[in-house]
Amino acid sequence: MKLIFLGPPGAGKGTQAAGVSAHLGVPHISTGDMFRSAIQNQTPTGIEAKKYLDAGELVPDSVTIAMVKERLSMDDARNGYLLDGFPRTVDQAIALDEISAPDAVVDIDVPDERLMSRLTGRRICGKCHGTFHVSKLTDEHTCPICGGELYQRSDDHPDTISTRLKAYHASTEPLIGYYKGLGKLRQVNGDSQLEDVFKAILATLE
Ligand code: ADP
Ligand code: ZN
């Protein structure tokens, strides 16, 4: 199965994608994670992408599309994929249709006013890359799953979050209409408990 998770930053795409990709047996491919590790490893893509991530702006399509094309050519993506954070522009969606068109697109919907607190309270595990919200942690610094150290993403600060939300509305939201037109869109309410969102996603894929 070839699947896309769409939705604003903070909708829970990453968390849900981890569970759903394991359930379906397809690789979870997050362009945000790929950029962050490219930055850490100082690859040419990472060096190019860093200024955009720091600002909360989209990395240019040419860079992003080339990176995803290479990733999708790898062996583990032969039987499908779950893309999280790509496509984010109509041009990226058109490119993906040429590389390997998705079967379904899940739009995880969360109202804007909920996103800011979700993102400012988000903590990431440096070891297992799990994502957590401070409101659910007993220890703000330690991963409840693997014991690794938790950190806050540098783009999870209010100014950068506003820029990311603007980029979402301007560039990514039009994809809802694009995939609706192709009959591939499935909408899920992301403003509820994690387990309920997970169940709703699986139900919509049946
Ligand atoms: P979130 O969905 O929480 O905003 P991501 O980890 O998906 O976070 O993305 C972080 C950043 O990586 C984005 O703000 C953007 O700079 C860059 N990025 C990720 N995916 C794409 C994409 N498909 N196109 C352009 N930039 C991207
Ligand atoms: Zn961890």
mmCIF file with all atom_site columns, C-alpha atoms in Angstrom, residues 2-203:
data_model
loop_
_atom_site.group_PDB
_atom_site.id
_atom_site.type_symbol
_atom_site.label_atom_id
_atom_site.label_alt_id
_atom_site.label_comp_id
_atom_site.label_asym_id
_atom_site.label_entity_id
_atom_site.label_seq_id
_atom_site.pdbx_PDB_ins_code
_atom_site.Cartn_x
_atom_site.Cartn_y
_atom_site.Cartn_z
_atom_site.occupancy
_atom_site.B_iso_or_equiv
_atom_site.pdbx_formal_charge
_atom_site.auth_seq_id
_atom_site.auth_comp_id
_atom_site.auth_asym_id
_atom_site.auth_atom_id
_atom_site.pdbx_PDB_model_num
ATOM 1   C CA . LYS A 1 2   ? 1.198   3.487  -0.913  1.00 0.00 ? 2   LYS A CA 1
ATOM 2   C CA . LEU A 1 3   ? -0.002  6.033  1.554   1.00 0.00 ? 3   LEU A CA 1
ATOM 3   C CA . ILE A 1 4   ? 0.377   9.734  2.302   1.00 0.00 ? 4   ILE A CA 1
ATOM 4   C CA . PHE A 1 5   ? -0.311  11.466 5.615   1.00 0.00 ? 5   PHE A CA 1
ATOM 5   C CA . LEU A 1 6   ? -1.382  15.046 5.127   1.00 0.00 ? 6   LEU A CA 1
ATOM 6   C CA . GLY A 1 7   ? -2.129  17.627 7.798   1.00 0.00 ? 7   GLY A CA 1
ATOM 7   C CA . PRO A 1 8   ? -0.733  20.695 9.507   1.00 0.00 ? 8   PRO A CA 1
ATOM 8   C CA . PRO A 1 9   ? 2.428   20.649 11.645  1.00 0.00 ? 9   PRO A CA 1
ATOM 9   C CA . GLY A 1 10  ? 1.429   19.229 15.014  1.00 0.00 ? 10  GLY A CA 1
ATOM 10  C CA . ALA A 1 11  ? -1.485  17.177 13.666  1.00 0.00 ? 11  ALA A CA 1
ATOM 11  C CA . GLY A 1 12  ? 0.177   13.988 14.894  1.00 0.00 ? 12  GLY A CA 1
ATOM 12  C CA . LYS A 1 13  ? 1.319   12.694 11.504  1.00 0.00 ? 13  LYS A CA 1
ATOM 13  C CA . GLY A 1 14  ? 4.647   11.403 12.803  1.00 0.00 ? 14  GLY A CA 1
ATOM 14  C CA . THR A 1 15  ? 3.182   9.603  15.814  1.00 0.00 ? 15  THR A CA 1
ATOM 15  C CA . GLN A 1 16  ? 0.390   7.990  13.814  1.00 0.00 ? 16  GLN A CA 1
ATOM 16  C CA . ALA A 1 17  ? 2.679   7.165  10.897  1.00 0.00 ? 17  ALA A CA 1
ATOM 17  C CA . ALA A 1 18  ? 4.957   5.145  13.177  1.00 0.00 ? 18  ALA A CA 1
ATOM 18  C CA . GLY A 1 19  ? 2.054   2.927  14.288  1.00 0.00 ? 19  GLY A CA 1
ATOM 19  C CA . VAL A 1 20  ? 0.341   2.658  10.925  1.00 0.00 ? 20  VAL A CA 1
ATOM 20  C CA . SER A 1 21  ? 3.539   1.858  8.981   1.00 0.00 ? 21  SER A CA 1
ATOM 21  C CA . ALA A 1 22  ? 4.342   -0.976 11.420  1.00 0.00 ? 22  ALA A CA 1
ATOM 22  C CA . HIS A 1 23  ? 0.770   -2.250 11.094  1.00 0.00 ? 23  HIS A CA 1
ATOM 23  C CA . LEU A 1 24  ? 0.899   -2.218 7.276   1.00 0.00 ? 24  LEU A CA 1
ATOM 24  C CA . GLY A 1 25  ? 4.510   -3.366 6.929   1.00 0.00 ? 25  GLY A CA 1
ATOM 25  C CA . VAL A 1 26  ? 5.614   -0.434 4.776   1.00 0.00 ? 26  VAL A CA 1
ATOM 26  C CA . PRO A 1 27  ? 8.490   1.976  5.536   1.00 0.00 ? 27  PRO A CA 1
ATOM 27  C CA . HIS A 1 28  ? 7.670   5.226  7.331   1.00 0.00 ? 28  HIS A CA 1
ATOM 28  C CA . ILE A 1 29  ? 9.371   7.944  5.307   1.00 0.00 ? 29  ILE A CA 1
ATOM 29  C CA . SER A 1 30  ? 9.437   11.352 6.983   1.00 0.00 ? 30  SER A CA 1
ATOM 30  C CA . THR A 1 31  ? 11.041  14.126 4.932   1.00 0.00 ? 31  THR A CA 1
ATOM 31  C CA . GLY A 1 32  ? 11.433  16.229 8.104   1.00 0.00 ? 32  GLY A CA 1
ATOM 32  C CA . ASP A 1 33  ? 13.424  13.395 9.752   1.00 0.00 ? 33  ASP A CA 1
ATOM 33  C CA . MET A 1 34  ? 15.465  12.939 6.582   1.00 0.00 ? 34  MET A CA 1
ATOM 34  C CA . PHE A 1 35  ? 16.335  16.641 6.501   1.00 0.00 ? 35  PHE A CA 1
ATOM 35  C CA . ARG A 1 36  ? 17.224  16.681 10.195  1.00 0.00 ? 36  ARG A CA 1
ATOM 36  C CA . SER A 1 37  ? 19.584  13.733 9.855   1.00 0.00 ? 37  SER A CA 1
ATOM 37  C CA . ALA A 1 38  ? 21.088  15.221 6.660   1.00 0.00 ? 38  ALA A CA 1
ATOM 38  C CA . ILE A 1 39  ? 21.751  18.416 8.634   1.00 0.00 ? 39  ILE A CA 1
ATOM 39  C CA . GLN A 1 40  ? 23.325  16.450 11.462  1.00 0.00 ? 40  GLN A CA 1
ATOM 40  C CA . ASN A 1 41  ? 25.558  14.563 9.016   1.00 0.00 ? 41  ASN A CA 1
ATOM 41  C CA . GLN A 1 42  ? 26.353  17.772 7.083   1.00 0.00 ? 42  GLN A CA 1
ATOM 42  C CA . THR A 1 43  ? 25.567  16.235 3.708   1.00 0.00 ? 43  THR A CA 1
ATOM 43  C CA . PRO A 1 44  ? 25.140  18.586 0.707   1.00 0.00 ? 44  PRO A CA 1
ATOM 44  C CA . THR A 1 45  ? 21.341  18.272 1.072   1.00 0.00 ? 45  THR A CA 1
ATOM 45  C CA . GLY A 1 46  ? 21.607  19.048 4.779   1.00 0.00 ? 46  GLY A CA 1
ATOM 46  C CA . ILE A 1 47  ? 23.763  22.107 4.228   1.00 0.00 ? 47  ILE A CA 1
ATOM 47  C CA . GLU A 1 48  ? 21.282  23.408 1.643   1.00 0.00 ? 48  GLU A CA 1
ATOM 48  C CA . ALA A 1 49  ? 18.191  22.603 3.750   1.00 0.00 ? 49  ALA A CA 1
ATOM 49  C CA . LYS A 1 50  ? 19.348  23.989 7.099   1.00 0.00 ? 50  LYS A CA 1
ATOM 50  C CA . LYS A 1 51  ? 18.423  27.634 6.544   1.00 0.00 ? 51  LYS A CA 1
ATOM 51  C CA . TYR A 1 52  ? 14.881  26.695 5.535   1.00 0.00 ? 52  TYR A CA 1
ATOM 52  C CA . LEU A 1 53  ? 14.274  24.425 8.522   1.00 0.00 ? 53  LEU A CA 1
ATOM 53  C CA . ASP A 1 54  ? 15.672  27.041 10.896  1.00 0.00 ? 54  ASP A CA 1
ATOM 54  C CA . ALA A 1 55  ? 13.277  29.622 9.439   1.00 0.00 ? 55  ALA A CA 1
ATOM 55  C CA . GLY A 1 56  ? 10.274  27.267 9.314   1.00 0.00 ? 56  GLY A CA 1
ATOM 56  C CA . GLU A 1 57  ? 10.057  27.651 5.534   1.00 0.00 ? 57  GLU A CA 1
ATOM 57  C CA . LEU A 1 58  ? 9.712   24.926 2.930   1.00 0.00 ? 58  LEU A CA 1
ATOM 58  C CA . VAL A 1 59  ? 12.880  23.532 1.382   1.00 0.00 ? 59  VAL A CA 1
ATOM 59  C CA . PRO A 1 60  ? 12.829  24.167 -2.407  1.00 0.00 ? 60  PRO A CA 1
ATOM 60  C CA . ASP A 1 61  ? 10.933  21.523 -4.392  1.00 0.00 ? 61  ASP A CA 1
ATOM 61  C CA . SER A 1 62  ? 13.961  20.537 -6.499  1.00 0.00 ? 62  SER A CA 1
ATOM 62  C CA . VAL A 1 63  ? 15.948  19.524 -3.396  1.00 0.00 ? 63  VAL A CA 1
ATOM 63  C CA . THR A 1 64  ? 13.030  17.783 -1.697  1.00 0.00 ? 64  THR A CA 1
ATOM 64  C CA . ILE A 1 65  ? 11.818  15.882 -4.759  1.00 0.00 ? 65  ILE A CA 1
ATOM 65  C CA . ALA A 1 66  ? 15.321  14.591 -5.559  1.00 0.00 ? 66  ALA A CA 1
ATOM 66  C CA . MET A 1 67  ? 15.726  13.338 -1.987  1.00 0.00 ? 67  MET A CA 1
ATOM 67  C CA . VAL A 1 68  ? 12.367  11.531 -1.973  1.00 0.00 ? 68  VAL A CA 1
ATOM 68  C CA . LYS A 1 69  ? 12.921  10.044 -5.424  1.00 0.00 ? 69  LYS A CA 1
ATOM 69  C CA . GLU A 1 70  ? 16.169  8.491  -4.260  1.00 0.00 ? 70  GLU A CA 1
ATOM 70  C CA . ARG A 1 71  ? 14.556  7.189  -1.054  1.00 0.00 ? 71  ARG A CA 1
ATOM 71  C CA . LEU A 1 72  ? 11.643  5.597  -2.933  1.00 0.00 ? 72  LEU A CA 1
ATOM 72  C CA . SER A 1 73  ? 14.042  3.770  -5.239  1.00 0.00 ? 73  SER A CA 1
ATOM 73  C CA . MET A 1 74  ? 15.379  1.776  -2.284  1.00 0.00 ? 74  MET A CA 1
ATOM 74  C CA . ASP A 1 75  ? 14.481  -1.877 -1.817  1.00 0.00 ? 75  ASP A CA 1
ATOM 75  C CA . ASP A 1 76  ? 12.241  -1.532 1.224   1.00 0.00 ? 76  ASP A CA 1
ATOM 76  C CA . ALA A 1 77  ? 9.887   0.807  -0.650  1.00 0.00 ? 77  ALA A CA 1
ATOM 77  C CA . ARG A 1 78  ? 9.142   -1.760 -3.362  1.00 0.00 ? 78  ARG A CA 1
ATOM 78  C CA . ASN A 1 79  ? 5.922   -2.920 -1.709  1.00 0.00 ? 79  ASN A CA 1
ATOM 79  C CA . GLY A 1 80  ? 4.693   0.471  -0.676  1.00 0.00 ? 80  GLY A CA 1
ATOM 80  C CA . TYR A 1 81  ? 5.411   3.447  1.533   1.00 0.00 ? 81  TYR A CA 1
ATOM 81  C CA . LEU A 1 82  ? 3.933   5.739  4.119   1.00 0.00 ? 82  LEU A CA 1
ATOM 82  C CA . LEU A 1 83  ? 5.031   9.280  3.348   1.00 0.00 ? 83  LEU A CA 1
ATOM 83  C CA . ASP A 1 84  ? 4.864   11.738 6.264   1.00 0.00 ? 84  ASP A CA 1
ATOM 84  C CA . GLY A 1 85  ? 5.544   15.372 5.372   1.00 0.00 ? 85  GLY A CA 1
ATOM 85  C CA . PHE A 1 86  ? 5.673   14.854 1.611   1.00 0.00 ? 86  PHE A CA 1
ATOM 86  C CA . PRO A 1 87  ? 4.199   16.102 -0.672  1.00 0.00 ? 87  PRO A CA 1
ATOM 87  C CA . ARG A 1 88  ? 3.789   19.587 0.762   1.00 0.00 ? 88  ARG A CA 1
ATOM 88  C CA . THR A 1 89  ? 3.217   21.495 -2.484  1.00 0.00 ? 89  THR A CA 1
ATOM 89  C CA . VAL A 1 90  ? 1.156   20.761 -5.579  1.00 0.00 ? 90  VAL A CA 1
ATOM 90  C CA . ASP A 1 91  ? 4.359   20.514 -7.634  1.00 0.00 ? 91  ASP A CA 1
ATOM 91  C CA . GLN A 1 92  ? 5.669   17.861 -5.234  1.00 0.00 ? 92  GLN A CA 1
ATOM 92  C CA . ALA A 1 93  ? 2.366   15.960 -5.601  1.00 0.00 ? 93  ALA A CA 1
ATOM 93  C CA . ILE A 1 94  ? 2.619   16.061 -9.392  1.00 0.00 ? 94  ILE A CA 1
ATOM 94  C CA . ALA A 1 95  ? 6.213   14.798 -9.193  1.00 0.00 ? 95  ALA A CA 1
ATOM 95  C CA . LEU A 1 96  ? 5.173   11.975 -6.856  1.00 0.00 ? 96  LEU A CA 1
ATOM 96  C CA . ASP A 1 97  ? 2.426   10.916 -9.270  1.00 0.00 ? 97  ASP A CA 1
ATOM 97  C CA . GLU A 1 98  ? 5.173   10.436 -11.859 1.00 0.00 ? 98  GLU A CA 1
ATOM 98  C CA . ILE A 1 99  ? 7.557   8.591  -9.506  1.00 0.00 ? 99  ILE A CA 1
ATOM 99  C CA . SER A 1 100 ? 5.053   6.311  -7.760  1.00 0.00 ? 100 SER A CA 1
ATOM 100 C CA . ALA A 1 101 ? 1.468   7.491  -7.294  1.00 0.00 ? 101 ALA A CA 1
ATOM 101 C CA . PRO A 1 102 ? -0.171  6.970  -3.874  1.00 0.00 ? 102 PRO A CA 1
ATOM 102 C CA . ASP A 1 103 ? -3.218  4.710  -3.378  1.00 0.00 ? 103 ASP A CA 1
ATOM 103 C CA . ALA A 1 104 ? -4.729  6.829  -0.626  1.00 0.00 ? 104 ALA A CA 1
ATOM 104 C CA . VAL A 1 105 ? -4.165  10.109 1.194   1.00 0.00 ? 105 VAL A CA 1
ATOM 105 C CA . VAL A 1 106 ? -5.130  10.488 4.846   1.00 0.00 ? 106 VAL A CA 1
ATOM 106 C CA . ASP A 1 107 ? -5.747  14.067 5.910   1.00 0.00 ? 107 ASP A CA 1
ATOM 107 C CA . ILE A 1 108 ? -5.425  14.422 9.687   1.00 0.00 ? 108 ILE A CA 1
ATOM 108 C CA . ASP A 1 109 ? -7.405  17.481 10.596  1.00 0.00 ? 109 ASP A CA 1
ATOM 109 C CA . VAL A 1 110 ? -6.734  19.580 13.712  1.00 0.00 ? 110 VAL A CA 1
ATOM 110 C CA . PRO A 1 111 ? -7.905  23.184 14.214  1.00 0.00 ? 111 PRO A CA 1
ATOM 111 C CA . ASP A 1 112 ? -5.162  25.850 14.215  1.00 0.00 ? 112 ASP A CA 1
ATOM 112 C CA . GLU A 1 113 ? -5.834  26.948 17.794  1.00 0.00 ? 113 GLU A CA 1
ATOM 113 C CA . ARG A 1 114 ? -4.851  23.477 19.090  1.00 0.00 ? 114 ARG A CA 1
ATOM 114 C CA . LEU A 1 115 ? -1.607  23.293 17.122  1.00 0.00 ? 115 LEU A CA 1
ATOM 115 C CA . MET A 1 116 ? 0.459   25.950 18.878  1.00 0.00 ? 116 MET A CA 1
ATOM 116 C CA . SER A 1 117 ? 0.280   24.259 22.309  1.00 0.00 ? 117 SER A CA 1
ATOM 117 C CA . ARG A 1 118 ? 0.838   20.853 20.771  1.00 0.00 ? 118 ARG A CA 1
ATOM 118 C CA . LEU A 1 119 ? 4.023   22.084 19.091  1.00 0.00 ? 119 LEU A CA 1
ATOM 119 C CA . THR A 1 120 ? 5.482   24.208 21.881  1.00 0.00 ? 120 THR A CA 1
ATOM 120 C CA . GLY A 1 121 ? 4.985   21.264 24.293  1.00 0.00 ? 121 GLY A CA 1
ATOM 121 C CA . ARG A 1 122 ? 6.492   18.699 21.955  1.00 0.00 ? 122 ARG A CA 1
ATOM 122 C CA . ARG A 1 123 ? 9.618   16.805 22.992  1.00 0.00 ? 123 ARG A CA 1
ATOM 123 C CA . ILE A 1 124 ? 11.634  14.376 20.846  1.00 0.00 ? 124 ILE A CA 1
ATOM 124 C CA . CYS A 1 125 ? 13.774  11.428 21.911  1.00 0.00 ? 125 CYS A CA 1
ATOM 125 C CA . GLY A 1 126 ? 17.339  11.705 20.617  1.00 0.00 ? 126 GLY A CA 1
ATOM 126 C CA . LYS A 1 127 ? 17.669  7.951  20.643  1.00 0.00 ? 127 LYS A CA 1
ATOM 127 C CA . CYS A 1 128 ? 14.426  6.366  19.319  1.00 0.00 ? 128 CYS A CA 1
ATOM 128 C CA . HIS A 1 129 ? 12.986  9.566  17.705  1.00 0.00 ? 129 HIS A CA 1
ATOM 129 C CA . GLY A 1 130 ? 9.692   9.082  19.564  1.00 0.00 ? 130 GLY A CA 1
ATOM 130 C CA . THR A 1 131 ? 7.543   12.208 19.986  1.00 0.00 ? 131 THR A CA 1
ATOM 131 C CA . PHE A 1 132 ? 5.845   13.152 23.263  1.00 0.00 ? 132 PHE A CA 1
ATOM 132 C CA . HIS A 1 133 ? 3.913   16.025 24.800  1.00 0.00 ? 133 HIS A CA 1
ATOM 133 C CA . VAL A 1 134 ? 5.134   17.494 28.095  1.00 0.00 ? 134 VAL A CA 1
ATOM 134 C CA . SER A 1 135 ? 1.618   17.245 29.530  1.00 0.00 ? 135 SER A CA 1
ATOM 135 C CA . LYS A 1 136 ? 1.920   13.452 29.396  1.00 0.00 ? 136 LYS A CA 1
ATOM 136 C CA . LEU A 1 137 ? 5.477   13.119 30.699  1.00 0.00 ? 137 LEU A CA 1
ATOM 137 C CA . THR A 1 138 ? 6.379   12.529 34.332  1.00 0.00 ? 138 THR A CA 1
ATOM 138 C CA . ASP A 1 139 ? 10.011  13.423 33.539  1.00 0.00 ? 139 ASP A CA 1
ATOM 139 C CA . GLU A 1 140 ? 10.412  16.144 30.910  1.00 0.00 ? 140 GLU A CA 1
ATOM 140 C CA . HIS A 1 141 ? 13.942  15.037 30.045  1.00 0.00 ? 141 HIS A CA 1
ATOM 141 C CA . THR A 1 142 ? 13.731  11.258 29.733  1.00 0.00 ? 142 THR A CA 1
ATOM 142 C CA . CYS A 1 143 ? 12.094  9.125  27.047  1.00 0.00 ? 143 CYS A CA 1
ATOM 143 C CA . PRO A 1 144 ? 9.359   6.953  28.625  1.00 0.00 ? 144 PRO A CA 1
ATOM 144 C CA . ILE A 1 145 ? 9.987   4.265  25.993  1.00 0.00 ? 145 ILE A CA 1
ATOM 145 C CA . CYS A 1 146 ? 13.758  3.850  25.734  1.00 0.00 ? 146 CYS A CA 1
ATOM 146 C CA . GLY A 1 147 ? 15.200  6.077  28.474  1.00 0.00 ? 147 GLY A CA 1
ATOM 147 C CA . GLY A 1 148 ? 16.957  8.291  25.923  1.00 0.00 ? 148 GLY A CA 1
ATOM 148 C CA . GLU A 1 149 ? 17.335  12.016 26.410  1.00 0.00 ? 149 GLU A CA 1
ATOM 149 C CA . LEU A 1 150 ? 14.453  14.225 25.236  1.00 0.00 ? 150 LEU A CA 1
ATOM 150 C CA . TYR A 1 151 ? 15.045  17.501 23.430  1.00 0.00 ? 151 TYR A CA 1
ATOM 151 C CA . GLN A 1 152 ? 12.918  20.279 21.966  1.00 0.00 ? 152 GLN A CA 1
ATOM 152 C CA . ARG A 1 153 ? 13.097  20.806 18.218  1.00 0.00 ? 153 ARG A CA 1
ATOM 153 C CA . SER A 1 154 ? 14.680  24.171 17.382  1.00 0.00 ? 154 SER A CA 1
ATOM 154 C CA . ASP A 1 155 ? 11.760  24.989 15.053  1.00 0.00 ? 155 ASP A CA 1
ATOM 155 C CA . ASP A 1 156 ? 9.179   24.340 17.798  1.00 0.00 ? 156 ASP A CA 1
ATOM 156 C CA . HIS A 1 157 ? 9.339   27.936 19.040  1.00 0.00 ? 157 HIS A CA 1
ATOM 157 C CA . PRO A 1 158 ? 6.339   30.273 18.603  1.00 0.00 ? 158 PRO A CA 1
ATOM 158 C CA . ASP A 1 159 ? 7.791   32.510 15.831  1.00 0.00 ? 159 ASP A CA 1
ATOM 159 C CA . THR A 1 160 ? 8.914   29.598 13.693  1.00 0.00 ? 160 THR A CA 1
ATOM 160 C CA . ILE A 1 161 ? 5.657   27.752 14.352  1.00 0.00 ? 161 ILE A CA 1
ATOM 161 C CA . SER A 1 162 ? 3.658   30.694 12.940  1.00 0.00 ? 162 SER A CA 1
ATOM 162 C CA . THR A 1 163 ? 5.810   30.635 9.807   1.00 0.00 ? 163 THR A CA 1
ATOM 163 C CA . ARG A 1 164 ? 5.250   26.881 9.438   1.00 0.00 ? 164 ARG A CA 1
ATOM 164 C CA . LEU A 1 165 ? 1.479   27.252 9.849   1.00 0.00 ? 165 LEU A CA 1
ATOM 165 C CA . LYS A 1 166 ? 1.437   29.977 7.203   1.00 0.00 ? 166 LYS A CA 1
ATOM 166 C CA . ALA A 1 167 ? 3.438   27.757 4.844   1.00 0.00 ? 167 ALA A CA 1
ATOM 167 C CA . TYR A 1 168 ? 0.965   24.960 5.506   1.00 0.00 ? 168 TYR A CA 1
ATOM 168 C CA . HIS A 1 169 ? -2.083  27.060 4.645   1.00 0.00 ? 169 HIS A CA 1
ATOM 169 C CA . ALA A 1 170 ? -0.491  28.681 1.598   1.00 0.00 ? 170 ALA A CA 1
ATOM 170 C CA . SER A 1 171 ? 1.321   25.728 0.009   1.00 0.00 ? 171 SER A CA 1
ATOM 171 C CA . THR A 1 172 ? 0.100   22.440 1.478   1.00 0.00 ? 172 THR A CA 1
ATOM 172 C CA . GLU A 1 173 ? -3.616  22.878 2.117   1.00 0.00 ? 173 GLU A CA 1
ATOM 173 C CA . PRO A 1 174 ? -4.334  23.070 -1.643  1.00 0.00 ? 174 PRO A CA 1
ATOM 174 C CA . LEU A 1 175 ? -3.335  19.385 -1.786  1.00 0.00 ? 175 LEU A CA 1
ATOM 175 C CA . ILE A 1 176 ? -6.615  18.499 -0.072  1.00 0.00 ? 176 ILE A CA 1
ATOM 176 C CA . GLY A 1 177 ? -8.468  19.644 -3.186  1.00 0.00 ? 177 GLY A CA 1
ATOM 177 C CA . TYR A 1 178 ? -5.901  18.019 -5.460  1.00 0.00 ? 178 TYR A CA 1
ATOM 178 C CA . TYR A 1 179 ? -6.363  14.561 -3.931  1.00 0.00 ? 179 TYR A CA 1
ATOM 179 C CA . LYS A 1 180 ? -10.108 14.997 -3.488  1.00 0.00 ? 180 LYS A CA 1
ATOM 180 C CA . GLY A 1 181 ? -10.274 15.549 -7.234  1.00 0.00 ? 181 GLY A CA 1
ATOM 181 C CA . LEU A 1 182 ? -8.419  12.273 -7.777  1.00 0.00 ? 182 LEU A CA 1
ATOM 182 C CA . GLY A 1 183 ? -10.818 10.457 -5.403  1.00 0.00 ? 183 GLY A CA 1
ATOM 183 C CA . LYS A 1 184 ? -7.990  9.495  -3.027  1.00 0.00 ? 184 LYS A CA 1
ATOM 184 C CA . LEU A 1 185 ? -8.714  11.675 -0.002  1.00 0.00 ? 185 LEU A CA 1
ATOM 185 C CA . ARG A 1 186 ? -9.750  10.199 3.383   1.00 0.00 ? 186 ARG A CA 1
ATOM 186 C CA . GLN A 1 187 ? -10.403 12.680 6.186   1.00 0.00 ? 187 GLN A CA 1
ATOM 187 C CA . VAL A 1 188 ? -9.808  11.871 9.850   1.00 0.00 ? 188 VAL A CA 1
ATOM 188 C CA . ASN A 1 189 ? -10.416 14.049 12.900  1.00 0.00 ? 189 ASN A CA 1
ATOM 189 C CA . GLY A 1 190 ? -7.024  14.415 14.601  1.00 0.00 ? 190 GLY A CA 1
ATOM 190 C CA . ASP A 1 191 ? -8.355  16.346 17.590  1.00 0.00 ? 191 ASP A CA 1
ATOM 191 C CA . SER A 1 192 ? -8.932  13.351 19.886  1.00 0.00 ? 192 SER A CA 1
ATOM 192 C CA . GLN A 1 193 ? -7.063  10.625 21.785  1.00 0.00 ? 193 GLN A CA 1
ATOM 193 C CA . LEU A 1 194 ? -4.096  8.994  20.018  1.00 0.00 ? 194 LEU A CA 1
ATOM 194 C CA . GLU A 1 195 ? -5.720  5.528  20.053  1.00 0.00 ? 195 GLU A CA 1
ATOM 195 C CA . ASP A 1 196 ? -8.971  6.880  18.611  1.00 0.00 ? 196 ASP A CA 1
ATOM 196 C CA . VAL A 1 197 ? -7.147  8.649  15.788  1.00 0.00 ? 197 VAL A CA 1
ATOM 197 C CA . PHE A 1 198 ? -5.217  5.429  15.081  1.00 0.00 ? 198 PHE A CA 1
ATOM 198 C CA . LYS A 1 199 ? -8.456  3.416  14.882  1.00 0.00 ? 199 LYS A CA 1
ATOM 199 C CA . ALA A 1 200 ? -10.093 6.035  12.671  1.00 0.00 ? 200 ALA A CA 1
ATOM 200 C CA . ILE A 1 201 ? -7.156  5.912  10.259  1.00 0.00 ? 201 ILE A CA 1
ATOM 201 C CA . LEU A 1 202 ? -7.266  2.123  9.971   1.00 0.00 ? 202 LEU A CA 1
ATOM 202 C CA . ALA A 1 203 ? -11.044 2.226  9.530   1.00 0.00 ? 203 ALA A CA 1
#
